[in-house]
Amino acid sequence: MDTTQLTLVTLLFIAAFGSVLAGIPVAFALSGAAIIMAFAASLFGLFDLSFLGAIPSRIFGTAIFNDVLTAVPLFILMGVILERSNIAEDLLNNMAKAFGRLPAGLGISVTFVGALLAASTGIVGATVVAMGLLSLPTMLKRGYNPSLAAGSICAAGTLGQIIPPSIVLVLLGDQLSGAYMEAQREIGNYSPEPVSVGDLFAGALIPGFGLAALYMLYQLTLGLLKPQLCPPLTKNELEGIIWRDVLFSLLPPILLILTVLGSILSGIATPTEAAGVGALGGLLLAARSFNHETSGTDPGTRPLPEWTHKLVTAALIAAFLLPLVRSVADLRVTLDTISAWDGLMIVVAILASITLLAGTFAAIAILARRRLLADIVNSTMRITTLAFVILVGATIFSLVFRGFGGDEVVTHAMDNIPGGVMGAVIAVSLLVFVLGFFLDFIEIVFIIMPIVAPVILRSDIDPVWFGVLIALNLQTSFLTPPFGFALFYLKGVAPAEITTAHIYRGVMPFIAIQLVALVLVFSFPQLATWLPGVLFK
């Protein structure tokens, strides 16, 4: 590494982050600063413009033809569909009654529902907004401390970043996979075990649900020590609980979780295939959550026939029947001889497939009649476009960064950090934590990971453990002021008496809990590596 390389890399980062702070959208700040710096450096013979010729192939290779990233819009679609349905409302209302006898029962129910919605939707904004609208007024009415109520909702909403199927884990898995292969080739290992999104999903399960348990433990302790901050429900409020309603409100998200995560962790489906199944399941569940009597939105709108809703229910049954039929019979129709049992199961599979297809169209009709379909599609496209435009900008930035010799600068810096490779991991974690105060998780993943991950992963560091550490760290970025997105989401839907100061004070204990979880995973890597080792080795 020479002084010129260090100067160019420093100027590149100053230009990029200065543009971001000036209000330029991140994607254009990254790509614009990189291209301007590249042309400026080329005037002095310090950059070879032929590097820029690789931009189209890089973009097509990392975004357009990337099978892993196909899961992103599908998981987003699943999350947006469920956020627009009645599932979250039913779940919150019934879980509040189920946990109502406990100290801080409402807060615990919010965290519990946040964990379930995280494993169902994976979208922070959807969960925070839904719980902010449904639970925050109730918590305030029951005498909850405003800061505690706001902090509980923000923290529970961020669980979608660490509990699979998380968009963070999909993007991290894609970045880590390429970085790990590159790092292993550099040290002479030309046939390393690949790192998949499924590995990260399995690795994040215990830390994710463990973090939710720590939240609930904190709330329970606070309820025991300071019940005036989070009083339980009264006996009159608990008398109306119907456990059948609790059970039926739990079934939809649990079935969706088992279908999506179970198919990935068991090896039946890839993350992309499971995301498609999840989106279809979310569509059917969302349509089923609306009653026949309320299928119209305008007074003059004629409700859909009752059989439309029954067809959606039949489609849900068919969706769970098809894998069962496939497991007990040979459905190949090209065989020379087909047994009576297999023939019967083929007929059942055909009828189930037709029912599933008809139910899907019926679900689309229900959501369209409620004026939800266009909103769902538009929201999905906006979020997906945001992620991929940032990816394109980060790809251009990374290419120019390498052209300036930035990889040598990073390698030299990492090699000279006290503590060796573990010191480098700590330094990267601190960098991600600090950047989380100012940048979104997508920018951090696409900017930092391609730069530091290949250097870190040249050693014997487990890539799954490293990925889970980074994911936990990125989750914290949603809570840290001044630009924590969960804080903005809640403020946008909170009652007028909830101030920004209430929200900032409320999230501080939960940020501390997240840091405790981060230290635990750092100190005990088995928390992230044990389950992938059991499932995939």
Coordinates of C-alpha atoms in Angstrom, one line a residue:
M1 CA 0.0 0.0 0.0
D2 CA 1.3 3.5 -0.9
T3 CA 0.3 7.0 0.1
T4 CA -1.4 7.6 -3.2
Q5 CA -3.8 4.7 -2.8
L6 CA -4.7 5.7 0.7
T7 CA -5.4 9.3 -0.4
L8 CA -7.6 8.2 -3.3
V9 CA -9.6 5.8 -1.2
T10 CA -10.0 8.4 1.5
L11 CA -11.2 11.0 -1.0
L12 CA -13.6 8.5 -2.5
F13 CA -15.3 7.8 0.9
I14 CA -15.4 11.5 1.7
A15 CA -17.1 12.3 -1.6
A16 CA -19.6 9.4 -1.3
F17 CA -20.6 10.1 2.3
G18 CA -20.5 13.8 1.9
S19 CA -23.0 13.4 -1.0
V20 CA -25.2 11.3 1.3
L21 CA -25.1 13.9 4.1
A22 CA -25.9 16.6 1.5
G23 CA -29.2 14.8 0.8
I24 CA -28.4 13.0 -2.4
P25 CA -30.1 9.6 -2.6
V26 CA -27.6 6.9 -1.5
A27 CA -27.6 5.0 -4.8
F28 CA -26.8 8.0 -6.8
A29 CA -24.3 9.4 -4.3
L30 CA -22.3 6.1 -4.4
S31 CA -22.3 5.7 -8.2
G32 CA -21.9 9.5 -8.9
A33 CA -19.0 10.0 -6.5
A34 CA -17.3 6.9 -7.8
I35 CA -17.5 7.8 -11.5
I36 CA -16.5 11.5 -10.9
M37 CA -13.5 10.4 -8.8
A38 CA -12.5 7.9 -11.4
F39 CA -12.5 10.4 -14.2
A40 CA -10.7 13.0 -12.1
A41 CA -8.0 10.5 -11.1
S42 CA -7.6 9.4 -14.7
L43 CA -6.6 13.0 -15.7
F44 CA -3.6 12.5 -13.5
G45 CA -2.9 9.0 -14.6
L46 CA -4.0 7.5 -11.3
F47 CA -6.9 5.4 -12.6
D48 CA -7.4 3.2 -15.6
L49 CA -10.8 4.0 -17.1
S50 CA -10.9 0.5 -18.6
F51 CA -12.1 -0.6 -15.2
L52 CA -15.4 1.1 -15.9
G53 CA -15.9 -1.2 -18.9
A54 CA -16.7 -4.0 -16.4
I55 CA -19.7 -2.1 -14.9
P56 CA -22.4 -3.8 -17.2
S57 CA -21.1 -7.3 -16.5
R58 CA -20.9 -6.6 -12.8
I59 CA -24.4 -5.3 -12.6
F60 CA -25.8 -8.2 -14.6
G61 CA -23.8 -10.7 -12.6
T62 CA -24.7 -9.3 -9.2
A63 CA -28.3 -8.2 -9.7
I64 CA -30.0 -9.3 -12.9
F65 CA -28.8 -12.9 -13.2
N66 CA -28.5 -13.6 -9.5
D67 CA -30.9 -16.5 -8.5
V68 CA -30.5 -15.8 -4.8
L69 CA -31.7 -12.2 -5.0
T70 CA -34.9 -13.3 -6.8
A71 CA -36.1 -14.2 -3.3
V72 CA -36.0 -10.6 -2.3
P73 CA -39.1 -9.3 -4.1
L74 CA -41.0 -12.5 -3.3
F75 CA -40.3 -12.1 0.5
I76 CA -41.2 -8.5 0.2
L77 CA -44.4 -9.3 -1.5
M78 CA -45.3 -11.8 1.2
G79 CA -44.6 -9.3 3.9
V80 CA -46.6 -6.5 2.3
I81 CA -49.6 -8.8 1.7
L82 CA -49.7 -9.9 5.4
E83 CA -49.2 -6.3 6.6
R84 CA -52.4 -5.3 4.6
S85 CA -54.4 -8.2 6.0
N86 CA -56.3 -8.6 9.3
I87 CA -53.8 -11.3 10.5
A88 CA -51.7 -8.9 12.6
E89 CA -54.7 -7.2 14.2
D90 CA -56.3 -10.5 15.3
L91 CA -52.9 -11.8 16.6
L92 CA -52.2 -8.7 18.6
N93 CA -55.7 -8.6 20.2
N94 CA -55.7 -12.2 21.2
M95 CA -52.1 -12.4 22.4
A96 CA -52.7 -9.3 24.6
K97 CA -55.5 -11.3 26.3
A98 CA -53.4 -14.4 26.5
F99 CA -50.4 -12.7 28.2
G100 CA -52.7 -10.2 30.1
R101 CA -52.2 -12.0 33.5
L102 CA -48.5 -11.5 33.5
P103 CA -46.7 -8.3 34.7
A104 CA -46.1 -6.2 31.6
G105 CA -48.3 -8.7 29.7
L106 CA -49.2 -6.2 26.9
G107 CA -45.5 -5.5 26.3
I108 CA -44.7 -9.2 26.3
S109 CA -47.5 -9.8 23.9
V110 CA -46.2 -7.1 21.5
T111 CA -42.7 -8.7 21.5
F112 CA -44.2 -12.2 21.0
V113 CA -46.3 -11.0 18.1
G114 CA -43.3 -9.1 16.7
A115 CA -41.3 -12.3 16.7
L116 CA -44.1 -14.1 14.9
L117 CA -44.6 -11.3 12.4
A118 CA -40.9 -11.2 11.9
A119 CA -40.8 -14.8 10.9
S120 CA -43.8 -14.2 8.7
T121 CA -43.1 -10.9 7.0
G122 CA -39.4 -10.0 7.5
I123 CA -40.2 -6.3 7.0
V124 CA -39.5 -3.8 9.8
G125 CA -41.7 -1.0 8.5
A126 CA -44.8 -3.2 8.2
T127 CA -44.5 -4.6 11.7
V128 CA -43.7 -1.3 13.5
V129 CA -46.6 0.5 11.7
A130 CA -49.0 -2.3 12.3
M131 CA -48.2 -2.6 16.1
G132 CA -48.0 1.2 16.4
L133 CA -51.5 1.6 15.1
L134 CA -53.0 -1.3 17.0
S135 CA -51.1 -1.7 20.2
L136 CA -49.7 1.7 21.2
P137 CA -53.1 3.4 21.9
T138 CA -54.1 0.4 24.0
M139 CA -50.9 0.4 26.0
L140 CA -51.2 4.1 26.7
K141 CA -54.9 3.6 27.7
R142 CA -53.9 0.8 30.2
G143 CA -51.4 3.2 31.9
Y144 CA -48.1 2.1 30.3
N145 CA -45.2 4.5 30.5
P146 CA -45.0 6.2 27.1
S147 CA -41.3 5.6 26.6
L148 CA -41.6 1.9 27.5
A149 CA -44.6 1.4 25.2
A150 CA -42.8 3.1 22.3
G151 CA -39.5 1.3 22.9
S152 CA -41.3 -2.1 23.1
I153 CA -43.0 -1.6 19.8
C154 CA -39.9 -0.3 18.0
A155 CA -37.7 -3.2 19.4
A156 CA -40.3 -5.9 18.6
G157 CA -40.6 -4.5 15.0
T158 CA -36.9 -4.8 14.4
L159 CA -36.9 -8.5 15.0
G160 CA -37.7 -8.9 11.3
Q161 CA -34.1 -8.2 10.6
I162 CA -32.6 -11.1 12.4
I163 CA -35.4 -13.8 12.5
P164 CA -35.7 -15.6 9.1
P165 CA -36.9 -15.1 6.5
S166 CA -35.2 -11.8 6.8
I167 CA -34.3 -9.6 3.8
V168 CA -31.1 -8.7 5.6
L169 CA -30.1 -12.4 5.7
V170 CA -30.9 -12.9 2.0
L171 CA -28.7 -9.9 1.0
L172 CA -26.0 -10.8 3.5
G173 CA -26.0 -14.4 2.3
D174 CA -25.5 -13.3 -1.3
Q175 CA -22.6 -11.0 -0.4
L176 CA -21.0 -13.5 2.0
S177 CA -21.2 -16.3 -0.5
G178 CA -19.2 -14.4 -3.1
A179 CA -16.8 -13.0 -0.5
Y180 CA -16.1 -16.4 1.1
M181 CA -15.4 -18.0 -2.2
E182 CA -13.0 -15.2 -3.2
A183 CA -11.2 -15.3 0.1
Q184 CA -10.7 -19.0 0.0
R185 CA -9.3 -18.9 -3.5
E186 CA -6.8 -16.3 -2.3
I187 CA -5.4 -18.8 0.3
G188 CA -5.3 -21.7 -2.1
N189 CA -8.6 -23.5 -1.2
Y190 CA -10.3 -24.0 -4.6
S191 CA -13.2 -26.2 -3.4
P192 CA -14.6 -24.6 -0.2
E193 CA -17.9 -25.5 1.3
P194 CA -20.3 -22.9 -0.1
V195 CA -22.2 -20.5 2.2
S196 CA -25.9 -20.3 1.4
V197 CA -28.8 -18.2 2.5
G198 CA -30.2 -21.3 4.1
D199 CA -27.1 -21.5 6.3
L200 CA -27.7 -18.0 7.5
F201 CA -31.3 -18.7 8.1
A202 CA -30.5 -21.6 10.3
G203 CA -27.7 -19.7 12.1
A204 CA -29.9 -16.8 12.9
L205 CA -32.8 -18.8 14.4
I206 CA -31.4 -19.2 17.9
P207 CA -29.9 -15.7 18.2
G208 CA -33.1 -14.2 16.8
F209 CA -35.6 -15.9 19.0
G210 CA -33.1 -15.6 21.9
L211 CA -33.1 -11.9 21.5
A212 CA -36.9 -11.9 21.6
A213 CA -36.7 -13.9 24.8
L214 CA -34.3 -11.3 26.3
Y215 CA -36.7 -8.5 25.4
M216 CA -39.6 -10.4 27.2
L217 CA -37.4 -11.2 30.2
Y218 CA -36.6 -7.4 30.5
Q219 CA -40.2 -6.5 30.3
L220 CA -41.3 -9.2 32.8
T221 CA -38.6 -8.0 35.3
L222 CA -39.7 -4.4 34.9
G223 CA -43.3 -5.5 35.4
L224 CA -42.3 -7.2 38.7
L225 CA -40.1 -4.4 40.0
K226 CA -42.0 -1.4 38.7
P227 CA -45.6 -2.5 38.0
Q228 CA -46.7 1.1 37.8
L229 CA -44.8 1.4 34.5
C230 CA -46.6 -1.5 32.8
P231 CA -49.7 -2.6 34.7
P232 CA -51.4 -6.0 33.8
L233 CA -54.9 -6.2 32.5
T234 CA -57.8 -6.2 34.9
K235 CA -59.9 -9.2 35.8
N236 CA -62.9 -7.9 33.9
E237 CA -60.8 -7.5 30.7
L238 CA -59.5 -11.1 31.1
E239 CA -62.9 -12.6 31.5
G240 CA -63.7 -12.3 27.8
I241 CA -60.8 -14.3 26.5
I242 CA -61.7 -17.2 24.2
W243 CA -58.9 -19.6 23.8
R244 CA -60.2 -20.9 20.5
D245 CA -59.8 -17.4 19.0
V246 CA -56.2 -17.3 20.4
L247 CA -55.5 -20.6 18.7
F248 CA -57.0 -19.7 15.4
S249 CA -55.1 -16.4 15.3
L250 CA -51.9 -18.2 15.9
L251 CA -52.4 -20.8 13.2
P252 CA -52.0 -18.7 10.1
P253 CA -48.5 -17.2 10.9
I254 CA -47.3 -20.4 12.4
L255 CA -48.3 -22.4 9.3
L256 CA -46.7 -19.9 7.0
I257 CA -43.5 -20.0 9.1
L258 CA -43.4 -23.8 9.1
T259 CA -44.0 -23.9 5.3
V260 CA -41.4 -21.3 4.4
L261 CA -38.6 -22.0 6.9
G262 CA -39.3 -25.7 7.1
S263 CA -38.9 -26.2 3.4
I264 CA -35.6 -24.3 3.4
L265 CA -34.1 -25.9 6.5
S266 CA -35.2 -29.4 5.4
G267 CA -33.6 -28.9 2.0
I268 CA -36.9 -29.4 0.2
A269 CA -36.8 -25.9 -1.4
T270 CA -34.3 -23.2 -2.1
P271 CA -34.9 -19.8 -0.5
T272 CA -36.2 -18.5 -3.8
E273 CA -38.7 -21.4 -4.2
A274 CA -39.7 -21.0 -0.5
A275 CA -40.2 -17.3 -1.0
G276 CA -42.6 -18.1 -3.9
V277 CA -44.5 -20.5 -1.7
G278 CA -44.6 -17.9 1.1
A279 CA -45.9 -15.2 -1.2
L280 CA -48.7 -17.5 -2.4
G281 CA -49.5 -18.7 1.1
G282 CA -49.6 -15.1 2.3
L283 CA -51.9 -14.2 -0.5
L284 CA -54.4 -16.9 0.5
L285 CA -54.1 -16.2 4.2
A286 CA -54.7 -12.5 3.7
A287 CA -57.8 -13.1 1.5
R288 CA -59.1 -15.6 4.1
S289 CA -58.7 -13.1 6.9
F290 CA -61.4 -10.9 5.4
N291 CA -65.0 -11.9 6.2
H292 CA -67.5 -12.4 3.4
E293 CA -69.8 -9.7 4.8
T294 CA -67.0 -7.1 4.6
S295 CA -65.6 -7.9 1.2
G296 CA -66.7 -4.6 -0.3
T297 CA -65.1 -1.3 0.6
D298 CA -67.6 1.1 -0.7
P299 CA -71.3 1.2 0.4
G300 CA -72.4 0.7 -3.2
T301 CA -69.9 -2.1 -3.9
R302 CA -71.5 -5.5 -4.2
P303 CA -69.8 -8.2 -2.1
L304 CA -68.2 -11.1 -3.8
P305 CA -70.2 -14.4 -3.6
E306 CA -69.7 -16.4 -0.5
W307 CA -68.3 -19.3 -2.5
T308 CA -65.3 -17.1 -3.4
H309 CA -64.1 -17.1 0.2
K310 CA -64.8 -20.9 0.6
L311 CA -62.7 -21.4 -2.5
V312 CA -59.8 -19.6 -0.9
T313 CA -60.2 -21.9 2.2
A314 CA -60.2 -25.0 -0.1
A315 CA -57.1 -23.7 -1.9
L316 CA -55.3 -23.4 1.5
I317 CA -56.2 -27.0 2.2
A318 CA -55.0 -28.0 -1.3
A319 CA -51.7 -26.2 -0.7
F320 CA -50.9 -28.4 2.3
L321 CA -52.3 -31.5 0.7
L322 CA -50.1 -31.4 -2.4
P323 CA -46.7 -32.0 -0.5
L324 CA -48.4 -34.8 1.4
V325 CA -49.6 -36.5 -1.7
R326 CA -46.1 -36.2 -3.3
S327 CA -44.5 -37.9 -0.3
V328 CA -46.8 -40.9 -0.3
A329 CA -47.1 -41.6 -4.0
D330 CA -45.2 -41.6 -7.3
L331 CA -46.9 -39.0 -9.4
R332 CA -45.0 -39.6 -12.7
V333 CA -47.5 -40.2 -15.4
T334 CA -44.9 -41.3 -17.9
L335 CA -44.3 -44.7 -16.2
D336 CA -45.2 -47.8 -18.2
T337 CA -47.4 -49.1 -15.4
I338 CA -49.1 -47.1 -12.7
S339 CA -50.5 -48.7 -9.6
A340 CA -54.1 -48.1 -8.5
W341 CA -52.8 -46.1 -5.5
D342 CA -50.5 -43.9 -7.5
G343 CA -53.3 -43.4 -10.1
L344 CA -55.7 -42.3 -7.3
M345 CA -53.1 -39.9 -5.9
I346 CA -52.4 -38.5 -9.4
V347 CA -56.1 -37.6 -9.7
V348 CA -56.0 -36.1 -6.2
A349 CA -52.9 -34.0 -7.1
I350 CA -54.6 -32.8 -10.3
L351 CA -57.8 -31.8 -8.5
A352 CA -55.7 -30.1 -5.7
S353 CA -53.7 -28.2 -8.2
I354 CA -56.8 -27.0 -10.0
T355 CA -58.3 -25.9 -6.7
L356 CA -55.1 -24.1 -5.7
L357 CA -55.1 -22.2 -9.0
A358 CA -58.8 -21.3 -8.7
G359 CA -58.3 -20.2 -5.1
T360 CA -55.4 -18.0 -6.0
F361 CA -57.5 -16.1 -8.6
A362 CA -60.3 -15.9 -6.0
A363 CA -57.8 -14.4 -3.4
I364 CA -56.6 -11.9 -6.0
A365 CA -60.3 -10.9 -6.7
I366 CA -60.9 -10.4 -2.9
L367 CA -57.9 -8.2 -2.5
A368 CA -58.7 -6.3 -5.7
R369 CA -62.3 -5.7 -4.5
R370 CA -61.0 -4.3 -1.2
R371 CA -58.8 -1.9 -3.2
L372 CA -55.7 -3.5 -1.7
L373 CA -54.1 -5.2 -4.7
A374 CA -52.8 -2.1 -6.4
D375 CA -51.3 -0.9 -3.2
I376 CA -49.7 -4.2 -2.5
V377 CA -48.1 -4.3 -5.9
N378 CA -46.9 -0.7 -5.8
S379 CA -45.4 -1.1 -2.3
T380 CA -43.6 -4.3 -3.3
M381 CA -42.2 -2.6 -6.4
R382 CA -41.0 0.5 -4.5
I383 CA -39.2 -1.5 -1.8
T384 CA -37.6 -3.9 -4.4
T385 CA -36.5 -1.1 -6.7
L386 CA -34.9 0.8 -3.8
A387 CA -32.9 -2.3 -2.8
F388 CA -31.7 -3.0 -6.4
V389 CA -30.9 0.6 -7.3
I390 CA -28.7 0.8 -4.2
L391 CA -27.1 -2.5 -5.3
V392 CA -26.3 -1.1 -8.7
G393 CA -24.8 2.1 -7.1
A394 CA -22.8 0.0 -4.6
T395 CA -21.5 -2.2 -7.4
I396 CA -20.1 0.8 -9.3
F397 CA -18.6 2.2 -6.0
S398 CA -17.0 -1.2 -5.2
L399 CA -15.5 -1.4 -8.7
V400 CA -13.9 2.0 -8.6
F401 CA -12.7 1.3 -5.0
R402 CA -10.8 -1.7 -6.2
G403 CA -9.4 0.3 -9.1
F404 CA -7.9 2.7 -6.6
G405 CA -6.3 -0.2 -4.8
G406 CA -8.8 -0.1 -2.0
D407 CA -8.6 -3.8 -1.3
E408 CA -4.9 -3.5 -0.6
V409 CA -5.6 -0.5 1.8
V410 CA -8.2 -2.6 3.7
T411 CA -6.0 -5.7 3.9
H412 CA -3.1 -3.6 5.2
A413 CA -5.4 -2.0 7.8
M414 CA -7.0 -5.3 8.9
D415 CA -3.6 -6.9 9.2
N416 CA -2.3 -4.2 11.5
I417 CA -5.3 -4.1 13.9
P418 CA -4.3 -5.3 17.4
G419 CA -5.8 -8.6 18.3
G420 CA -5.4 -10.3 14.9
V421 CA -8.4 -11.6 13.1
M422 CA -10.7 -11.3 16.2
G423 CA -9.6 -7.7 16.6
A424 CA -10.5 -7.2 12.9
V425 CA -14.0 -8.7 13.5
I426 CA -14.5 -6.3 16.5
A427 CA -13.4 -3.4 14.4
V428 CA -15.8 -4.3 11.6
S429 CA -18.6 -4.7 14.1
L430 CA -17.9 -1.2 15.6
L431 CA -17.8 0.3 12.1
V432 CA -21.1 -1.3 11.2
F433 CA -22.6 -0.1 14.5
V434 CA -21.5 3.5 13.9
L435 CA -22.6 3.5 10.3
G436 CA -26.0 2.3 11.5
F437 CA -26.6 5.7 13.1
F438 CA -26.6 7.3 9.7
L439 CA -27.2 4.7 6.9
D440 CA -29.8 2.1 6.1
F441 CA -28.9 -1.6 6.4
I442 CA -29.1 -2.1 2.6
E443 CA -26.4 0.5 2.0
I444 CA -24.2 -0.9 4.8
V445 CA -24.5 -4.5 3.3
F446 CA -23.6 -3.4 -0.2
I447 CA -20.9 -0.9 0.7
I448 CA -19.0 -2.5 3.6
M449 CA -19.4 -6.3 3.1
P450 CA -17.7 -6.5 -0.4
I451 CA -14.8 -4.5 1.0
V452 CA -14.2 -6.1 4.4
A453 CA -15.6 -9.6 4.2
P454 CA -13.0 -11.1 1.8
V455 CA -10.3 -9.9 4.2
I456 CA -12.0 -11.3 7.3
L457 CA -12.9 -14.6 5.7
R458 CA -9.3 -15.5 4.6
S459 CA -8.8 -16.9 8.1
D460 CA -10.6 -19.7 9.8
I461 CA -13.5 -17.5 10.8
D462 CA -16.9 -19.3 10.3
P463 CA -18.7 -17.3 7.6
V464 CA -22.1 -18.1 9.2
W465 CA -21.1 -16.9 12.6
F466 CA -19.7 -13.7 11.0
G467 CA -22.9 -13.2 9.0
V468 CA -25.1 -13.5 12.1
L469 CA -22.9 -11.1 14.0
I470 CA -23.3 -8.5 11.2
A471 CA -27.1 -9.2 11.0
L472 CA -27.5 -8.5 14.7
N473 CA -25.5 -5.4 14.3
L474 CA -27.5 -4.2 11.4
Q475 CA -30.7 -4.8 13.4
T476 CA -29.4 -2.3 15.9
S477 CA -29.2 0.3 13.2
F478 CA -33.0 0.4 13.1
L479 CA -33.1 1.6 16.7
T480 CA -30.2 4.0 17.0
P481 CA -30.9 7.7 16.7
P482 CA -30.9 10.0 14.8
F483 CA -31.8 8.0 11.7
G484 CA -33.2 4.7 13.1
F485 CA -35.9 3.8 10.7
A486 CA -38.1 2.1 13.3
L487 CA -38.2 5.4 15.2
F488 CA -39.5 7.2 12.1
Y489 CA -42.0 4.6 11.4
L490 CA -43.5 4.7 14.9
K491 CA -43.4 8.5 15.1
G492 CA -45.4 8.6 11.9
V493 CA -48.3 6.7 13.4
A494 CA -48.0 7.5 17.1
P495 CA -50.6 9.6 19.0
A496 CA -49.7 13.3 19.5
E497 CA -48.7 12.7 23.1
I498 CA -45.8 10.4 22.1
T499 CA -42.9 12.7 21.5
T500 CA -39.6 12.0 19.8
A501 CA -37.9 12.2 23.2
H502 CA -40.2 9.4 24.5
I503 CA -39.2 7.2 21.6
Y504 CA -35.5 7.9 21.9
R505 CA -35.6 7.2 25.7
G506 CA -37.7 4.1 25.2
V507 CA -35.3 2.3 22.8
M508 CA -32.2 2.8 24.8
P509 CA -32.7 -0.3 27.1
F510 CA -33.5 -2.4 24.0
I511 CA -30.3 -1.2 22.3
A512 CA -28.4 -2.3 25.4
I513 CA -30.1 -5.7 25.2
Q514 CA -29.1 -6.0 21.5
L515 CA -25.5 -5.3 22.4
V516 CA -25.7 -8.0 25.1
A517 CA -27.0 -10.4 22.5
L518 CA -24.1 -9.4 20.2
V519 CA -21.6 -10.0 22.9
L520 CA -23.1 -13.4 23.6
V521 CA -23.0 -14.5 20.0
F522 CA -19.4 -13.2 19.7
S523 CA -18.3 -15.1 22.9
F524 CA -20.2 -18.3 22.1
P525 CA -20.1 -18.9 18.3
Q526 CA -22.0 -22.1 18.8
L527 CA -25.2 -20.0 19.2
A528 CA -25.0 -19.3 15.5
T529 CA -23.1 -22.4 14.2
W530 CA -24.7 -25.3 16.0
L531 CA -28.1 -25.5 14.2
P532 CA -26.6 -25.2 10.6
G533 CA -24.1 -27.9 11.6
V534 CA -27.0 -30.2 12.7
L535 CA -29.2 -29.5 9.7
F536 CA -26.7 -29.3 6.8
K537 CA -23.6 -31.3 7.7

